[in-house]
Short mmCIF file of C-alpha atoms in Angstrom, two decimals:
data_model
loop_
_atom_site.label_atom_id
_atom_site.label_comp_id
_atom_site.label_asym_id
_atom_site.label_seq_id
_atom_site.Cartn_x
_atom_site.Cartn_y
_atom_site.Cartn_z
CA MET A 1 -87.93 24.28 -4.50
CA ALA A 2 -85.23 25.77 -2.97
CA GLU A 3 -84.44 29.46 -4.20
CA LYS A 4 -81.09 30.55 -5.47
CA ASN A 5 -78.90 31.81 -2.58
CA SER A 6 -75.48 31.29 -1.66
CA VAL A 7 -75.67 27.62 -0.81
CA ASN A 8 -76.40 27.05 -4.87
CA LYS A 9 -72.96 28.52 -6.13
CA TYR A 10 -70.20 26.24 -6.90
CA ARG A 11 -67.43 25.83 -4.03
CA VAL A 12 -64.24 26.65 -5.39
CA HIS A 13 -60.66 26.32 -3.95
CA LEU A 14 -57.85 29.06 -4.98
CA ILE A 15 -54.76 26.77 -5.11
CA GLU A 16 -52.24 29.65 -4.05
CA THR A 17 -48.98 30.37 -6.30
CA ASP A 18 -48.32 33.83 -5.14
CA SER A 19 -48.74 34.94 -8.47
CA ALA A 20 -50.15 38.26 -9.49
CA LEU A 21 -53.24 35.98 -11.21
CA ASP A 22 -53.87 34.50 -7.59
CA ARG A 23 -54.83 37.80 -6.72
CA MET A 24 -57.15 38.65 -9.24
CA LEU A 25 -59.27 35.12 -9.22
CA SER A 26 -59.33 35.44 -5.20
CA PHE A 27 -60.81 39.15 -6.03
CA PHE A 28 -62.99 37.64 -8.73
CA PHE A 29 -64.42 34.69 -6.60
CA THR A 30 -65.26 36.94 -3.61
CA ASN A 31 -66.43 40.00 -4.99
CA LEU A 32 -67.74 39.91 -8.83
CA ALA A 33 -68.59 35.93 -9.27
CA SER A 34 -72.12 35.33 -9.29
CA ASN A 35 -72.09 31.46 -9.31
CA ALA A 36 -68.97 30.49 -7.71
CA THR A 37 -67.75 30.96 -4.46
CA LEU A 38 -64.46 30.49 -2.52
CA VAL A 39 -64.09 27.74 -0.06
CA PRO A 40 -61.20 25.65 2.15
CA ALA A 41 -59.76 22.77 -0.05
CA GLU A 42 -61.66 20.20 1.93
CA HIS A 43 -65.13 21.71 0.71
CA ALA A 44 -64.28 22.31 -2.76
CA GLU A 45 -65.77 21.01 -5.93
CA ILE A 46 -63.68 22.14 -8.37
CA ALA A 47 -60.16 24.01 -7.84
CA VAL A 48 -58.88 26.62 -9.57
CA ILE A 49 -54.40 27.02 -10.20
CA ASP A 50 -52.59 29.47 -12.12
CA TYR A 51 -50.68 26.66 -13.60
CA ASP A 52 -47.46 28.91 -15.40
CA ALA A 53 -46.94 29.91 -12.17
CA PRO A 54 -43.33 28.98 -10.66
CA LYS A 55 -44.87 27.52 -7.34
CA ALA A 56 -47.75 25.80 -9.22
CA THR A 57 -46.29 21.99 -9.49
CA ALA A 58 -45.25 22.16 -5.69
CA ALA A 59 -49.25 23.78 -5.23
CA LEU A 60 -50.77 21.48 -6.91
CA ASP A 61 -48.87 18.31 -5.58
CA ARG A 62 -50.42 19.60 -1.91
CA PHE A 63 -53.70 20.05 -3.03
CA ARG A 64 -53.89 16.77 -4.48
CA LYS A 65 -52.34 15.06 -1.41
CA GLN A 66 -55.39 16.92 0.38
CA VAL A 67 -58.34 16.46 -1.63
CA PRO A 68 -57.21 13.46 -4.24
CA ASP A 69 -60.60 13.62 -6.19
CA CYS A 70 -61.34 17.03 -6.46
CA PRO A 71 -61.25 18.08 -10.48
CA ILE A 72 -58.68 20.77 -11.44
CA VAL A 73 -58.94 23.73 -13.88
CA ALA A 74 -55.62 25.09 -14.89
CA LEU A 75 -55.17 28.33 -16.20
CA ALA A 76 -52.60 28.23 -18.61
CA TYR A 77 -51.20 29.92 -22.09
CA ASP A 78 -50.68 25.93 -23.50
CA ALA A 79 -53.06 22.94 -22.66
CA PRO A 80 -50.88 21.19 -19.59
CA ALA A 81 -49.46 17.69 -20.19
CA GLU A 82 -51.11 16.10 -17.39
CA LYS A 83 -55.10 14.65 -18.98
CA ASN A 84 -56.79 15.03 -15.93
CA LEU A 85 -56.33 18.91 -15.77
CA LEU A 86 -59.30 20.74 -17.42
CA HIS A 87 -57.67 23.85 -19.15
CA LEU A 88 -58.60 27.36 -19.58
CA PRO A 89 -56.30 29.04 -22.22
CA LYS A 90 -54.74 32.15 -20.68
CA PRO A 91 -55.35 35.27 -21.22
CA VAL A 92 -58.54 34.63 -19.32
CA THR A 93 -61.21 37.76 -19.00
CA LEU A 94 -63.47 37.88 -16.18
CA ASP A 95 -66.53 37.16 -18.53
CA GLN A 96 -64.87 34.11 -19.72
CA LEU A 97 -64.43 32.86 -15.83
CA GLU A 98 -68.19 33.68 -15.33
CA LYS A 99 -69.09 31.51 -18.47
CA PHE A 100 -66.58 28.67 -17.31
CA PHE A 101 -68.43 28.08 -14.37
CA ASP A 102 -71.85 29.02 -16.15
CA ASP A 103 -71.34 25.71 -18.34
CA ALA A 104 -69.52 23.67 -15.51
CA PRO A 105 -67.52 21.76 -17.57
CA TRP A 106 -66.16 19.55 -15.00
CA GLN A 107 -69.85 18.16 -14.22
CA ALA A 108 -69.76 16.28 -17.60
CA LEU A 109 -66.24 14.34 -16.64
CA GLN A 110 -68.50 13.16 -13.70
CA LEU A 111 -71.94 12.79 -15.18
CA GLU A 112 -72.14 10.73 -18.24
CA PRO A 113 -75.13 9.20 -19.13
CA GLN A 114 -74.86 5.51 -17.22
CA THR A 115 -77.59 3.00 -17.41
CA VAL A 116 -78.80 1.63 -14.35
CA GLU A 117 -78.32 -1.55 -15.85
CA THR A 118 -75.15 -2.60 -14.37
CA GLU A 119 -73.67 -5.73 -13.16
CA LEU A 120 -73.91 -6.43 -9.49
CA GLN A 121 -70.57 -5.41 -7.93
CA THR A 122 -69.08 -7.85 -5.99
CA GLU A 123 -69.14 -7.21 -2.34
CA PRO A 124 -66.92 -8.43 0.78
CA PRO A 125 -69.08 -11.11 2.80
CA ARG A 126 -71.99 -9.83 4.80
CA SER A 127 -73.97 -11.33 7.16
CA PRO A 128 -77.23 -13.40 5.78
CA LYS A 129 -79.97 -10.73 4.94
CA GLU A 130 -82.75 -12.78 7.20
CA ASP A 131 -80.72 -12.22 10.18
CA LEU A 132 -82.27 -8.23 11.00
CA THR A 133 -80.87 -8.54 14.39
CA LEU A 134 -77.35 -7.57 13.19
CA PRO A 135 -75.29 -5.17 15.67
CA VAL A 136 -76.14 -2.03 13.11
CA GLN A 137 -74.85 1.55 14.37
CA THR A 138 -78.13 3.34 14.95
CA SER A 139 -79.23 6.42 16.59
CA THR A 140 -80.34 6.40 20.10
CA VAL A 141 -83.02 8.97 21.58
CA TRP A 142 -81.93 11.15 24.32
CA ASN A 143 -84.67 12.28 26.42
CA LEU A 144 -84.12 16.30 27.65
CA PRO A 145 -83.59 16.27 31.59
CA GLN A 146 -86.25 17.31 33.25
CA ASP A 147 -84.52 19.71 36.05
CA GLN A 148 -85.81 22.99 35.97
CA LEU A 149 -83.15 25.41 34.44
CA SER A 150 -82.95 28.94 35.48
CA GLU A 151 -82.00 30.32 32.41
CA GLU A 152 -83.25 30.46 28.89
CA LEU A 153 -79.99 30.94 27.04
CA TYR A 154 -76.64 29.67 27.23
CA ASP A 155 -73.65 30.62 24.97
CA ALA A 156 -72.02 27.80 23.60
CA ARG A 157 -68.42 29.40 23.87
CA HIS A 158 -68.28 29.01 27.51
CA TYR A 159 -69.06 24.95 27.28
CA LEU A 160 -67.83 22.18 25.58
CA GLN A 161 -69.72 22.94 22.50
CA GLY A 162 -67.78 26.04 21.71
CA TRP A 163 -64.32 24.38 22.47
CA LEU A 164 -65.32 21.29 20.33
CA GLN A 165 -66.16 24.18 17.44
CA ARG A 166 -63.03 25.91 17.90
CA ALA A 167 -61.20 22.18 17.70
CA TYR A 168 -63.29 21.38 14.36
CA ARG A 169 -62.14 24.90 12.81
CA GLN A 170 -58.30 24.40 13.48
CA ALA A 171 -58.66 20.50 12.58
CA ASN A 172 -60.22 21.23 9.21
CA LEU A 173 -58.22 24.17 8.30
CA THR A 174 -54.77 22.42 9.32
CA LYS A 175 -55.62 18.80 8.38
CA ILE A 176 -53.60 17.71 11.87
CA PRO A 177 -55.64 16.01 14.45
CA VAL A 178 -56.30 18.16 17.74
CA ARG A 179 -56.12 17.40 21.34
CA LEU A 180 -58.41 18.84 23.73
CA LEU A 181 -57.26 18.29 27.46
CA LEU A 182 -60.42 18.15 29.64
CA PRO A 183 -60.10 16.98 33.32
CA GLU A 184 -61.71 13.32 32.60
CA GLY A 185 -59.03 13.25 29.84
CA PRO A 186 -58.19 14.43 26.11
CA LEU A 187 -60.05 14.18 23.38
CA TYR A 188 -58.94 13.51 20.03
CA LEU A 189 -60.02 15.05 16.56
CA TYR A 190 -59.01 13.55 13.30
CA PRO A 191 -59.87 15.56 10.30
CA ARG A 192 -58.95 13.20 7.59
CA GLU A 193 -60.61 10.42 8.77
CA LYS A 194 -63.67 12.84 10.52
CA VAL A 195 -63.63 10.68 14.11
CA VAL A 196 -63.26 12.39 17.29
CA VAL A 197 -62.35 9.82 20.02
CA THR A 198 -62.78 10.32 23.67
CA PRO A 199 -62.39 8.72 26.91
CA MET A 200 -65.63 9.66 28.36
CA THR A 201 -68.75 7.50 28.70
CA GLU A 202 -71.97 9.06 27.47
CA ALA A 203 -73.16 9.81 31.26
CA PHE A 204 -69.54 11.71 31.80
CA LEU A 205 -70.12 13.46 28.60
CA ILE A 206 -73.76 14.73 29.63
CA GLU A 207 -72.38 15.44 32.87
CA THR A 208 -69.34 17.54 31.29
CA CYS A 209 -71.84 19.46 28.78
CA ARG A 210 -73.69 20.73 31.77
CA ARG A 211 -71.11 23.16 33.36
CA PRO A 212 -69.35 25.95 31.86
CA LEU A 213 -65.66 24.81 30.96
CA GLU A 214 -63.81 28.44 30.93
CA GLN A 215 -60.56 26.91 30.41
CA VAL A 216 -59.29 24.48 28.00
CA VAL A 217 -56.35 23.70 26.47
CA LEU A 218 -56.61 22.88 22.64
CA GLU A 219 -53.45 22.03 20.70
CA ALA A 220 -52.07 20.33 17.42
CA ALA A 221 -51.48 16.52 18.12
CA PRO A 222 -49.58 15.66 14.60
CA GLU A 223 -48.20 12.42 16.93
CA ALA A 224 -51.81 11.27 17.23
CA VAL A 225 -52.43 7.89 15.51
CA LEU A 226 -56.09 6.71 15.26
CA SER A 227 -55.39 3.39 14.71
CA GLU A 228 -53.80 3.30 18.23
CA HIS A 229 -56.93 4.03 20.53
CA GLU A 230 -59.79 1.64 21.31
CA GLU A 231 -62.72 1.15 19.18
CA GLY A 232 -65.33 1.54 21.38
CA SER A 233 -64.86 5.55 21.89
CA HIS A 234 -64.96 6.27 18.69
CA PHE A 235 -67.32 8.84 16.99
CA SER A 236 -68.49 10.46 13.47
CA MET A 237 -67.39 13.87 13.70
CA ARG A 238 -70.61 15.47 12.88
CA ALA A 239 -72.54 13.36 14.96
CA PHE A 240 -70.37 14.01 17.70
CA LEU A 241 -70.52 17.82 17.83
CA TRP A 242 -74.59 17.61 17.31
CA GLN A 243 -74.73 15.19 20.26
CA VAL A 244 -72.68 17.68 22.64
CA ALA A 245 -74.65 20.48 21.15
CA LEU A 246 -77.72 18.71 22.63
CA TYR A 247 -76.24 17.97 25.87
CA CYS A 248 -75.03 21.51 26.47
CA SER A 249 -78.73 23.26 25.12
CA ARG A 250 -80.81 20.65 27.94
CA GLY A 251 -83.29 22.62 26.18
CA ARG A 252 -81.88 25.91 26.19
CA LEU A 253 -81.82 28.03 23.06
CA GLU A 254 -78.14 29.19 22.11
CA GLN A 255 -77.93 33.09 22.47
CA ALA A 256 -76.95 33.35 18.76
CA LEU A 257 -80.11 32.48 18.18
CA VAL A 258 -82.34 34.80 20.36
CA LYS A 259 -82.75 37.44 17.94
CA LYS A 260 -83.90 35.08 15.10
CA GLU A 261 -87.44 35.00 14.16
CA LEU A 262 -87.95 32.49 11.41
CA PHE A 263 -85.75 29.15 11.07
CA LEU A 264 -85.43 26.87 8.11
CA PHE A 265 -83.67 23.60 8.03
CA LYS A 266 -80.78 23.94 4.89
CA ARG A 267 -80.40 20.50 5.37
CA TRP A 268 -82.01 17.27 7.03
CA PRO A 269 -79.52 16.13 10.05
CA ASN A 270 -78.79 12.42 9.42
CA LEU A 271 -81.11 10.98 12.20
CA THR A 272 -80.50 7.32 11.66
CA ARG A 273 -76.94 7.72 12.45
CA TRP A 274 -77.26 10.72 14.96
CA LEU A 275 -78.73 10.92 18.78
CA ARG A 276 -82.23 11.92 18.36
CA THR A 277 -85.14 13.64 20.65
CA PRO A 278 -88.35 11.79 21.00
CA SER A 279 -89.97 14.40 18.63
CA ALA A 280 -87.04 15.14 16.84
CA LEU A 281 -88.60 14.02 13.33
CA PRO A 282 -91.61 15.96 13.16
CA ILE A 283 -89.83 18.78 14.33
CA VAL A 284 -87.15 18.43 11.83
CA ALA A 285 -89.55 17.96 9.33
CA PHE A 286 -91.66 20.84 10.33
CA PHE A 287 -89.12 23.55 9.81
CA TYR A 288 -87.80 21.80 6.91
CA ASN A 289 -90.74 22.26 4.99
CA GLY A 290 -90.79 25.92 5.67
CA PRO A 291 -89.63 28.98 7.77
CA HIS A 292 -91.11 28.85 10.69
CA ARG A 293 -91.22 30.25 14.73
CA ILE A 294 -90.53 28.28 17.62
CA GLU A 295 -93.67 28.82 19.05
CA GLU A 296 -95.50 27.64 15.88
CA ALA A 297 -93.54 24.39 16.41
CA THR A 298 -94.43 23.90 19.82
CA THR A 299 -98.51 24.47 18.90
CA ASP A 300 -98.65 22.90 15.98
CA LEU A 301 -96.86 19.73 16.78
CA ALA A 302 -97.79 20.00 20.39
CA VAL A 303 -94.21 19.30 21.78
CA PRO A 304 -92.39 21.13 24.34
CA GLN A 305 -90.39 24.15 22.99
CA ALA A 306 -87.27 23.32 25.24
CA GLU A 307 -86.94 20.28 22.54
CA VAL A 308 -87.56 22.22 19.61
CA GLN A 309 -85.06 24.71 20.93
CA ALA A 310 -82.31 21.90 21.67
CA LEU A 311 -82.77 20.89 18.01
CA LEU A 312 -82.26 24.24 16.69
CA SER A 313 -79.23 24.76 18.91
CA ALA A 314 -77.87 21.66 17.67
CA ALA A 315 -78.74 22.62 13.98
CA ALA A 316 -77.31 25.66 14.27
CA ALA A 317 -73.73 24.14 15.70
CA LEU A 318 -73.63 22.54 11.99
CA ASP A 319 -74.42 25.30 10.04
CA LEU A 320 -77.69 23.29 9.27
CA LEU A 321 -80.20 26.42 9.58
CA ALA A 322 -81.29 29.32 7.53
CA PHE A 323 -82.96 32.62 8.96
CA PRO A 324 -85.10 33.94 6.27
CA LYS A 325 -85.82 37.45 7.43
CA LYS A 326 -89.59 37.09 6.13
CA GLU A 327 -92.35 34.48 5.75
CA ILE A 328 -91.51 32.94 1.84
CA THR A 329 -93.09 30.21 -0.16
CA SER A 330 -92.39 27.34 1.32
CA PRO A 331 -89.53 25.61 -0.38
CA VAL A 332 -91.16 22.17 -0.10
CA GLU A 333 -93.73 21.17 -2.00
CA VAL A 334 -96.11 19.57 0.60
CA PRO A 335 -98.63 16.96 -0.91
CA GLN A 336 -102.03 17.54 -0.09
CA LEU A 337 -103.37 14.63 1.80
CA GLN A 338 -107.25 13.73 1.88
CA ARG A 339 -109.04 13.14 5.01
CA GLN A 340 -108.69 9.29 4.34
CA GLU A 341 -105.27 9.02 3.68
CA ARG A 342 -104.43 11.01 6.72
CA SER A 343 -105.91 8.80 8.78
CA ILE A 344 -104.88 5.75 7.19
CA LEU A 345 -100.77 7.60 7.41
CA ARG A 346 -101.69 7.76 11.31
CA GLY A 347 -102.28 4.36 11.45
CA PHE A 348 -99.13 3.54 9.71
CA LEU A 349 -97.51 5.80 11.93
CA LYS A 350 -98.68 4.19 14.73
CA ARG A 351 -97.21 0.84 13.53
CA LEU A 352 -93.98 2.49 12.94
CA LEU A 353 -93.62 3.92 16.58
CA GLY A 354 -94.81 0.74 18.14
CA ILE A 355 -97.58 2.03 19.56
CA MET B 1 -106.97 2.65 -4.99
CA VAL B 2 -109.87 2.26 -2.76
CA ASP B 3 -110.64 4.75 0.47
CA ARG B 4 -108.90 2.43 2.75
CA GLU B 5 -105.88 1.53 1.12
CA ILE B 6 -102.51 3.61 0.21
CA LYS B 7 -99.48 2.81 -1.87
CA ILE B 8 -95.76 3.47 -1.46
CA LEU B 9 -92.75 2.93 -3.76
CA PHE B 10 -89.45 1.68 -3.07
CA GLY B 11 -87.18 2.90 -6.30
CA GLY B 12 -83.38 2.49 -6.57
CA PRO B 13 -80.92 0.84 -8.64
CA PHE B 14 -80.50 -3.08 -8.78
CA GLY B 15 -79.08 -4.62 -5.24
CA SER B 16 -79.87 -1.52 -3.07
CA GLY B 17 -81.66 -3.08 -0.74
CA LYS B 18 -85.39 -2.51 -1.83
CA THR B 19 -86.48 -6.13 -1.32
CA THR B 20 -84.72 -6.38 2.07
CA ALA B 21 -86.62 -2.94 3.11
CA ILE B 22 -90.11 -4.26 2.23
CA GLU B 23 -89.45 -7.57 4.23
CA CYS B 24 -88.36 -5.30 7.32
CA LEU B 25 -91.98 -3.79 6.90
CA SER B 26 -94.29 -6.19 5.20
CA ASP B 27 -96.81 -8.19 6.90
CA ILE B 28 -97.13 -10.95 4.33
CA GLY B 29 -93.70 -12.81 2.79
CA VAL B 30 -92.65 -10.21 -0.11
CA VAL B 31 -94.09 -11.48 -3.40
CA ARG B 32 -91.78 -11.49 -6.27
CA THR B 33 -92.48 -11.43 -9.78
CA ASP B 34 -89.82 -12.93 -11.89
CA ALA B 35 -90.15 -12.63 -15.76
CA GLU B 36 -87.45 -14.21 -18.37
CA ALA B 37 -86.82 -11.89 -20.92
CA SER B 38 -88.39 -13.10 -24.09
CA ASP B 39 -87.52 -10.24 -26.45
CA VAL B 40 -84.52 -9.85 -28.62
CA VAL B 41 -82.63 -8.86 -25.60
CA GLY B 42 -83.55 -12.78 -24.07
CA ARG B 43 -81.42 -14.03 -27.29
CA VAL B 44 -78.38 -12.03 -25.92
CA LYS B 45 -79.00 -12.75 -22.44
CA PRO B 46 -81.26 -15.71 -21.75
CA THR B 47 -80.95 -15.40 -17.87
CA THR B 48 -81.87 -11.59 -17.68
CA THR B 49 -84.98 -11.37 -15.31
CA VAL B 50 -86.80 -8.48 -14.16
CA ALA B 51 -88.29 -8.74 -10.47
CA LEU B 52 -91.19 -6.39 -9.17
CA ASP B 53 -91.41 -6.66 -5.07
CA TYR B 54 -94.58 -6.45 -3.23
CA GLY B 55 -95.37 -6.09 0.56
CA LEU B 56 -98.49 -5.28 2.34
CA ILE B 57 -99.23 -3.95 5.98
CA GLU B 58 -102.60 -4.58 7.37
CA LEU B 59 -104.04 -1.74 9.71
CA ASP B 60 -106.82 -2.41 11.86
CA GLY B 61 -110.17 -1.69 10.09
CA GLY B 62 -109.19 -3.30 7.16
CA ARG B 63 -106.76 -0.57 6.19
CA ARG B 64 -103.92 -1.41 3.74
CA ILE B 65 -100.54 0.10 2.71
CA HIS B 66 -99.22 -1.68 -0.42
CA LEU B 67 -95.43 -1.47 -0.86
CA TYR B 68 -94.04 -1.60 -4.41
CA GLY B 69 -90.61 -2.32 -4.79
CA LEU B 70 -89.83 -1.09 -8.61
CA PRO B 71 -87.34 -2.71 -11.04
CA GLY B 72 -84.18 -1.31 -11.31
CA GLN B 73 -83.53 -1.87 -14.79
CA GLU B 74 -83.99 0.99 -16.99
CA ARG B 75 -85.77 -1.00 -19.91
CA PHE B 76 -88.76 -1.77 -17.03
CA ASP B 77 -89.31 1.90 -16.75
CA PHE B 78 -92.88 1.66 -18.31
CA MET B 79 -93.72 0.07 -15.45
CA TRP B 80 -92.72 2.86 -13.24
CA GLU B 81 -95.07 5.04 -14.60
CA ILE B 82 -97.67 2.26 -14.03
CA LEU B 83 -97.02 1.45 -10.51
CA SER B 84 -96.47 4.91 -9.78
CA LYS B 85 -100.15 6.03 -10.33
CA GLY B 86 -101.93 6.90 -6.83
CA ALA B 87 -98.78 6.08 -4.96
CA LEU B 88 -98.79 8.46 -2.10
CA GLY B 89 -94.46 8.76 -1.89
CA MET B 90 -91.23 6.94 -2.94
CA VAL B 91 -88.44 5.87 -0.36
CA LEU B 92 -85.41 5.97 -3.13
CA LEU B 93 -82.42 3.58 -1.88
CA ILE B 94 -79.04 4.54 -3.38
CA ASP B 95 -76.18 1.86 -2.95
CA ASN B 96 -73.66 4.09 -2.06
CA TYR B 97 -71.28 0.72 -3.28
CA ARG B 98 -71.87 1.08 -6.61
CA PRO B 99 -69.22 2.99 -8.78
CA PHE B 100 -71.22 6.40 -8.94
CA PRO B 101 -74.11 6.51 -6.90
CA LEU B 102 -74.87 10.58 -7.29
CA ARG B 103 -75.50 9.80 -10.96
CA ASP B 104 -77.69 7.19 -10.02
CA LEU B 105 -79.63 9.26 -7.44
CA GLU B 106 -79.76 11.81 -10.50
CA PHE B 107 -80.88 9.37 -12.78
CA PHE B 108 -84.09 8.34 -10.53
CA LEU B 109 -84.66 11.93 -9.67
CA LYS B 110 -85.12 12.88 -13.25
CA GLN B 111 -86.97 9.62 -14.28
CA PHE B 112 -89.50 9.92 -11.76
CA ARG B 113 -89.42 13.96 -11.52
CA PRO B 114 -93.13 14.15 -12.85
CA PHE B 115 -94.19 12.10 -9.59
CA LEU B 116 -91.97 13.99 -7.20
CA GLU B 117 -93.57 17.31 -8.03
CA ARG B 118 -96.37 15.93 -6.37
CA ARG B 119 -95.46 13.71 -4.05
CA ALA B 120 -93.26 12.96 -1.10
CA LEU B 121 -89.40 11.37 -1.28
CA VAL B 122 -86.75 10.09 1.29
CA VAL B 123 -83.81 8.97 0.05
CA GLY B 124 -81.58 6.31 1.81
CA VAL B 125 -77.87 5.87 1.05
CA THR B 126 -77.50 1.88 1.56
CA LYS B 127 -73.68 0.01 2.14
CA MET B 128 -72.38 3.24 3.21
CA ASP B 129 -70.58 0.92 5.81
CA LEU B 130 -68.57 -1.05 2.78
CA LYS B 131 -67.63 2.18 1.36
CA PRO B 132 -68.04 5.61 2.89
CA LYS B 133 -67.77 8.19 0.24
CA PRO B 134 -69.77 10.04 -1.30
CA GLU B 135 -70.91 11.02 2.45
CA ILE B 136 -74.14 12.55 3.32
CA GLU B 137 -72.74 15.68 2.93
CA GLU B 138 -71.82 15.08 -0.37
CA TYR B 139 -75.47 13.75 -1.40
CA GLN B 140 -76.77 16.73 0.05
CA ALA B 141 -74.68 19.41 -1.76
CA PHE B 142 -75.48 17.57 -5.09
CA LEU B 143 -79.21 17.91 -4.46
CA GLU B 144 -78.86 21.63 -3.30
CA LYS B 145 -77.01 22.10 -6.89
CA LYS B 146 -80.08 20.92 -8.45
CA THR B 147 -82.35 23.03 -6.17
CA LEU B 148 -83.99 19.88 -4.92
CA ARG B 149 -84.83 19.47 -1.29
CA PHE B 150 -85.46 15.76 -0.06
CA PRO B 151 -84.60 14.11 3.42
CA ILE B 152 -81.40 12.08 3.13
CA MET B 153 -79.98 9.88 5.52
CA GLU B 154 -77.58 6.78 5.69
CA VAL B 155 -79.47 3.28 6.29
CA ASP B 156 -78.87 -0.14 6.49
CA ALA B 157 -81.51 -2.10 4.43
CA ARG B 158 -81.09 -5.08 6.84
CA SER B 159 -82.00 -2.99 9.88
CA ARG B 160 -85.77 -2.38 11.20
CA GLU B 161 -84.71 0.19 12.62
CA ASP B 162 -83.34 2.09 10.05
CA ILE B 163 -86.13 1.57 7.77
CA ARG B 164 -89.03 2.57 9.97
CA LEU B 165 -87.12 5.88 10.78
CA LEU B 166 -86.80 6.15 6.98
CA LEU B 167 -90.67 5.50 6.49
CA GLN B 168 -91.05 7.94 9.64
CA THR B 169 -89.06 10.52 7.82
CA LEU B 170 -91.45 10.25 4.80
CA LEU B 171 -94.88 10.15 6.63
CA TYR B 172 -93.67 13.34 8.30
CA SER B 173 -92.64 14.98 5.55
CA MET B 174 -96.09 14.95 4.23
CA ASP B 175 -97.60 16.49 7.53
CA PRO B 176 -95.45 16.89 10.36
CA THR B 177 -98.66 17.29 12.28
CA LEU B 178 -99.89 13.57 11.59
CA GLY B 179 -98.26 12.16 14.77
CA ARG B 180 -100.30 14.77 17.38
CA LYS B 181 -101.80 12.77 20.26
CA ASP B 182 -105.02 15.01 20.17
CA ALA B 183 -105.18 14.74 16.12
CA HIS B 184 -108.19 13.29 14.81
CA GLY B 185 -108.18 11.34 11.31
#
């Protein structure tokens, strides 16, 4: 099981009302809380507001438009008239705040016991399940280019990857569409729908990612409308950034990772929908099951170092990596396979790979 | 299980795609075991049935992979423990179109906790094309809050490619070196 770290803290958004209590709450979550951490609204699992502040109503409305489903706890002297707010009575001490997040009462609202036996939901008509040749979007495999690279590292900031990351940050912060003006045409990010629209073909995109991009215009595009774009050029934002990072890497390691010794995948990438390299699954499994060095993966899995570096660079772009300082006990309990079991599983794997 | 056979389980709520997924892999037609409810429940709901799906993959040398789709109804949980014996791992399919899929995930993780402490699990979230939320990142955050670590990906149970990738993930999570060309069994 994973050790408790910042990933396991409740993600809290403070709905700002410019009150004195806001400043206390901000200080508490930033410096004192052991079980909660402040995050932007779109990443929050619970929000907090000083309900008695003069600007509270307007701030609440804005937040709800942005994140309609997030539970909200209102700090107030009197219970709010609205029934869908959790109430934490004032005056509230820091100990009471800490205990509130220990108890996490909003989870009871979401996780009431439910029998698995529910009626079958009415679904929109779908194609017959016997037809397994449906045009389902799946990931594709990309083979790293074989050209010899003179450098082992690359700085993502000077490539499309870095520009894209900046654009993502702006879009996620403002929730307003962002446009990147590239020589090949504008690229649009729609943060609410989490979609990227680009006019580039895959070949063009790969070519764009090969060379540094020193000047790119990045601007807000509030007038942009997703529905006005052609369907074929849409990508999920995370899938697109992963893909661009792979293309920019081409087997080199992103330079921010060069000082890291041990790598651990915090989360499994969505490889049924994201671009894969030929050995992506075993490489990700290797680094997911425990922190390892790059050379260990190359040796133990008999895979090219370039492929390992490309996947780690892409993972870093999406904040999927942790960098333990030292060897730790594997966070994943790997079942011990008997020899016969391993042999059968190898045969099964060959079947699955179509070998 | 004899020496040349292993068992893999498919779990998840009713309608999550277990049968469809097993059909994608099985060398034989999927065998379904239906039983009419004959107990007190049957007086209330005479049409209630339980379905246990079975599929088989035959490899060379007489080696076999048995695929068991566990019935999703809670009242047949006694079968879960029986069927889990000797299984090497589980594919858990969660239907994102259901009202509370995260609760479904929590339910099954809790039910199979003793099994999952020793065995591998991958989670496939189905029907995300019909209902995109919760997103995969929300499932991952949910697992992290529970200090659990399992691969979780979006799948379409009708897609052979998706199911193959899911099973590959299960196998590699048991042993990332399984696919080494120079490895010996």
